[in-house]
Amino acid sequence: MTTLDLAELIFPEVKETVEDLEKRFPPRNLKEGAEVTRFAPSPTGFLHTGSLFTSLVDFKVANQTHGVFYTRLEDTDTKREIEGSGKELMDQLIAFGVVPNEGYFGDHEKGEYGPYTQSLRADIYKVVIKDLLIKGMAYPCFCSKEELDALRLTQEKNRVITGYYRQYARCRNLSVDEAYQKIKNGEPFVIRFKSKGFHERKIEVDDLVRGHLYLSQNDQDIVIYKSDGLPTYHFAHLVDDHFMRTTIVIRGEEWLSSLPIHIELFESMGWKAPRYAHLPVIMKNDNGSRRKLSKRKDKEAAVSSFLLEGYPKEAILSYLMTIANSNFEEWIYQNKDKSFLDFPFTFEKMALDGALFDLSKLQNLSKEFIAKLTKEEVYNRTLEYAKKNDAKLQEILLKNPEFFMEIVNIEREKENPRKDYIKFSEIYPKNAFFYQDEYEKLLKENELPFNPNFDKKVIKDVLIDFKDTLNYEVDEQTWFNNLKTLGLRHGFAESGKIYKANKDQYIGQVGDVAEIVRIAMTTSKQSPNLYYVLRVLKKDEVCRRISRILEILG
Ligand code: GLU
């Protein structure tokens, strides 16, 4: 019996050869320097913030080198699969605008290098496994789970490295005849790769993020083909990244320890390995100690939670870019009219240690982003948010788009627009007082916070005078000067400085006058610029509100 007989016995249906596959999936016809990257999620749950980070880097690298970014569904571990999560992952990725050029899209596939779903590629993997069997570089293993458990226990007791390797790899030494007979007898088996490595020896490899590395050689005879007819991650990575012609494998640093296996697999096939970039994991500060973002414990691990909260996706992407490249933050503040797409990303500027999730940084980027939008954009984006998450808000927005736009336009169309919104979800609540019924509700629910140092009569006089002389159809400065004159009539100094110097002559200063009017208009001491609040409310409503307050003051 030869290894060829054995390979034919195991895979009689496989007629294609590795050379055929090389022709079926020829090298890509791309310009020099163009990179092919991929995002290869397993369908085991939602889109993790770390996965969005990885795919963003994939996307950037392909995009800025005019290469290809593709997606592949890694669903060979059928036990861990969560029904429907592949499509959900892709929908979320696309919602972020991280759209692949080809690959798995959730409900369809696109591209010449597919299928892009690993469970549909069994025939392709078998061709390569058969080739390794014929060359004697892989072998069937008949060890049962119990035998493997027992082996592990002995190794642990003897304090040697655990696993299936060299003298511990029992089935490695079976003769071809023995293996052939066992398969003929119907004994269950997996197929293992026959490693040539020695743990004591080192390999040298360059990682695009971590630089030049010395790692122990792989010497484990890893399983490459499972009894369910599908390959393991390691083997699927070899075959797919070779035949999909990936040039850079960008993945989380948890895969770094498997790199020697992958390097050996590529060498054994005589294939050029892709370059690798192992990205840092995103950490969280948990009571002073750093730990990985946890799928179970942290809501920020699910990137969709930020969208649900109303953060703009652009701010989330920008935030992830600050983790990717330390100089991005400075760049984006200097290039306010640009997006992360224009930023020249480099692997060299990526931090090695896990980045700490920094909510306040995300919030600042978000404020900057929303401040840059036009009033129409703010309206549309808030409406988009409301449609998905808040039916009542949607109704309010649809009823009077112009009014909402006037509100959000306060101090917007200028060189340094106001940066008061972190999320689309908070724009309406922060401005609810503009709406008549909300204003009435606020009046009912809250005590008016007028300064107790002023007599009720003074407050009323100021408001009556303000109503009688109302004129905001002038520029802001003139309006404010008029307010000063009004204040003077009621004993308020024209400025805080004058008041401080002559406290016996005045009861307060112009800021106090503005506060009285502000409270009357908004029920609160804080609001956007009062002059603009008045302009948005318009004369009738301003007068109505003053009457309401006078009524309440009695
Ligand atoms: N399916 C693997 C994962 O979800 C992909 C790792 C890789 O990018 O190679 O972690």
PDB file of N, CA and C and ligand atoms in Angstrom, residues 38-42 72 74 233 237 241 249-252 254-255, ligand 1:
ATOM      1  N   ARG A  38      -8.771  40.849   4.276  1.00  0.00           N
ATOM      2  CA  ARG A  38     -10.070  40.210   4.481  1.00  0.00           C
ATOM      3  C   ARG A  38     -10.488  40.287   5.928  1.00  0.00           C
ATOM      4  N   PHE A  39     -11.797  40.289   6.096  1.00  0.00           N
ATOM      5  CA  PHE A  39     -12.380  40.183   7.437  1.00  0.00           C
ATOM      6  C   PHE A  39     -13.091  38.847   7.453  1.00  0.00           C
ATOM      7  N   ALA A  40     -12.743  38.014   8.431  1.00  0.00           N
ATOM      8  CA  ALA A  40     -13.208  36.629   8.386  1.00  0.00           C
ATOM      9  C   ALA A  40     -13.908  36.242   9.681  1.00  0.00           C
ATOM     10  N   PRO A  41     -15.103  36.763   9.894  1.00  0.00           N
ATOM     11  CA  PRO A  41     -15.773  36.481  11.168  1.00  0.00           C
ATOM     12  C   PRO A  41     -16.332  35.065  11.237  1.00  0.00           C
ATOM     13  N   SER A  42     -16.448  34.576  12.459  1.00  0.00           N
ATOM     14  CA  SER A  42     -17.182  33.336  12.684  1.00  0.00           C
ATOM     15  C   SER A  42     -18.589  33.733  13.109  1.00  0.00           C
ATOM     16  N   ARG A  72     -15.199  36.867   4.506  1.00  0.00           N
ATOM     17  CA  ARG A  72     -15.323  35.409   4.413  1.00  0.00           C
ATOM     18  C   ARG A  72     -15.982  34.914   5.698  1.00  0.00           C
ATOM     19  N   GLU A  74     -16.388  32.263   8.401  1.00  0.00           N
ATOM     20  CA  GLU A  74     -15.637  31.112   8.903  1.00  0.00           C
ATOM     21  C   GLU A  74     -16.552  30.265   9.789  1.00  0.00           C
ATOM     22  N   TYR A 233      -9.767  25.667  11.742  1.00  0.00           N
ATOM     23  CA  TYR A 233      -9.432  27.063  11.404  1.00  0.00           C
ATOM     24  C   TYR A 233      -8.070  27.152  10.726  1.00  0.00           C
ATOM     25  N   HIS A 237      -7.539  28.539   7.005  1.00  0.00           N
ATOM     26  CA  HIS A 237      -6.772  29.788   6.835  1.00  0.00           C
ATOM     27  C   HIS A 237      -5.727  29.602   5.736  1.00  0.00           C
ATOM     28  N   ASP A 241      -6.660  31.740   2.452  1.00  0.00           N
ATOM     29  CA  ASP A 241      -5.866  32.943   2.234  1.00  0.00           C
ATOM     30  C   ASP A 241      -4.885  32.758   1.080  1.00  0.00           C
ATOM     31  N   VAL A 249      -2.750  39.352   6.180  1.00  0.00           N
ATOM     32  CA  VAL A 249      -3.739  38.821   7.123  1.00  0.00           C
ATOM     33  C   VAL A 249      -3.741  39.748   8.337  1.00  0.00           C
ATOM     34  N   ILE A 250      -4.853  40.438   8.514  1.00  0.00           N
ATOM     35  CA  ILE A 250      -4.987  41.365   9.645  1.00  0.00           C
ATOM     36  C   ILE A 250      -5.961  40.711  10.626  1.00  0.00           C
ATOM     37  N   ARG A 251      -5.492  40.428  11.825  1.00  0.00           N
ATOM     38  CA  ARG A 251      -6.366  39.737  12.782  1.00  0.00           C
ATOM     39  C   ARG A 251      -5.943  40.091  14.202  1.00  0.00           C
ATOM     40  N   GLY A 252      -6.747  39.683  15.142  1.00  0.00           N
ATOM     41  CA  GLY A 252      -6.487  40.014  16.540  1.00  0.00           C
ATOM     42  C   GLY A 252      -5.252  39.299  17.065  1.00  0.00           C
ATOM     43  N   GLU A 254      -4.771  37.590  19.493  1.00  0.00           N
ATOM     44  CA  GLU A 254      -4.960  36.262  20.091  1.00  0.00           C
ATOM     45  C   GLU A 254      -4.510  35.163  19.127  1.00  0.00           C
ATOM     46  N   TRP A 255      -4.307  35.512  17.867  1.00  0.00           N
ATOM     47  CA  TRP A 255      -3.866  34.523  16.886  1.00  0.00           C
ATOM     48  C   TRP A 255      -2.351  34.444  16.755  1.00  0.00           C
TER      49      TRP A 255
HETATM   50  N1  GLU B   1     -12.672  33.389  12.275  1.00  0.00           N
HETATM   51  C1  GLU B   1     -11.595  33.946  13.001  1.00  0.00           C
HETATM   52  C2  GLU B   1     -12.151  34.744  14.155  1.00  0.00           C
HETATM   53  O1  GLU B   1     -13.324  35.056  14.135  1.00  0.00           O
HETATM   54  C3  GLU B   1     -10.793  34.831  12.085  1.00  0.00           C
HETATM   55  C4  GLU B   1      -9.397  35.028  12.437  1.00  0.00           C
HETATM   56  C5  GLU B   1      -8.659  35.541  11.219  1.00  0.00           C
HETATM   57  O2  GLU B   1      -8.914  36.697  10.847  1.00  0.00           O
HETATM   58  O3  GLU B   1      -7.883  34.807  10.630  1.00  0.00           O
HETATM   59  O4  GLU B   1     -11.470  35.075  15.072  1.00  0.00           O
END
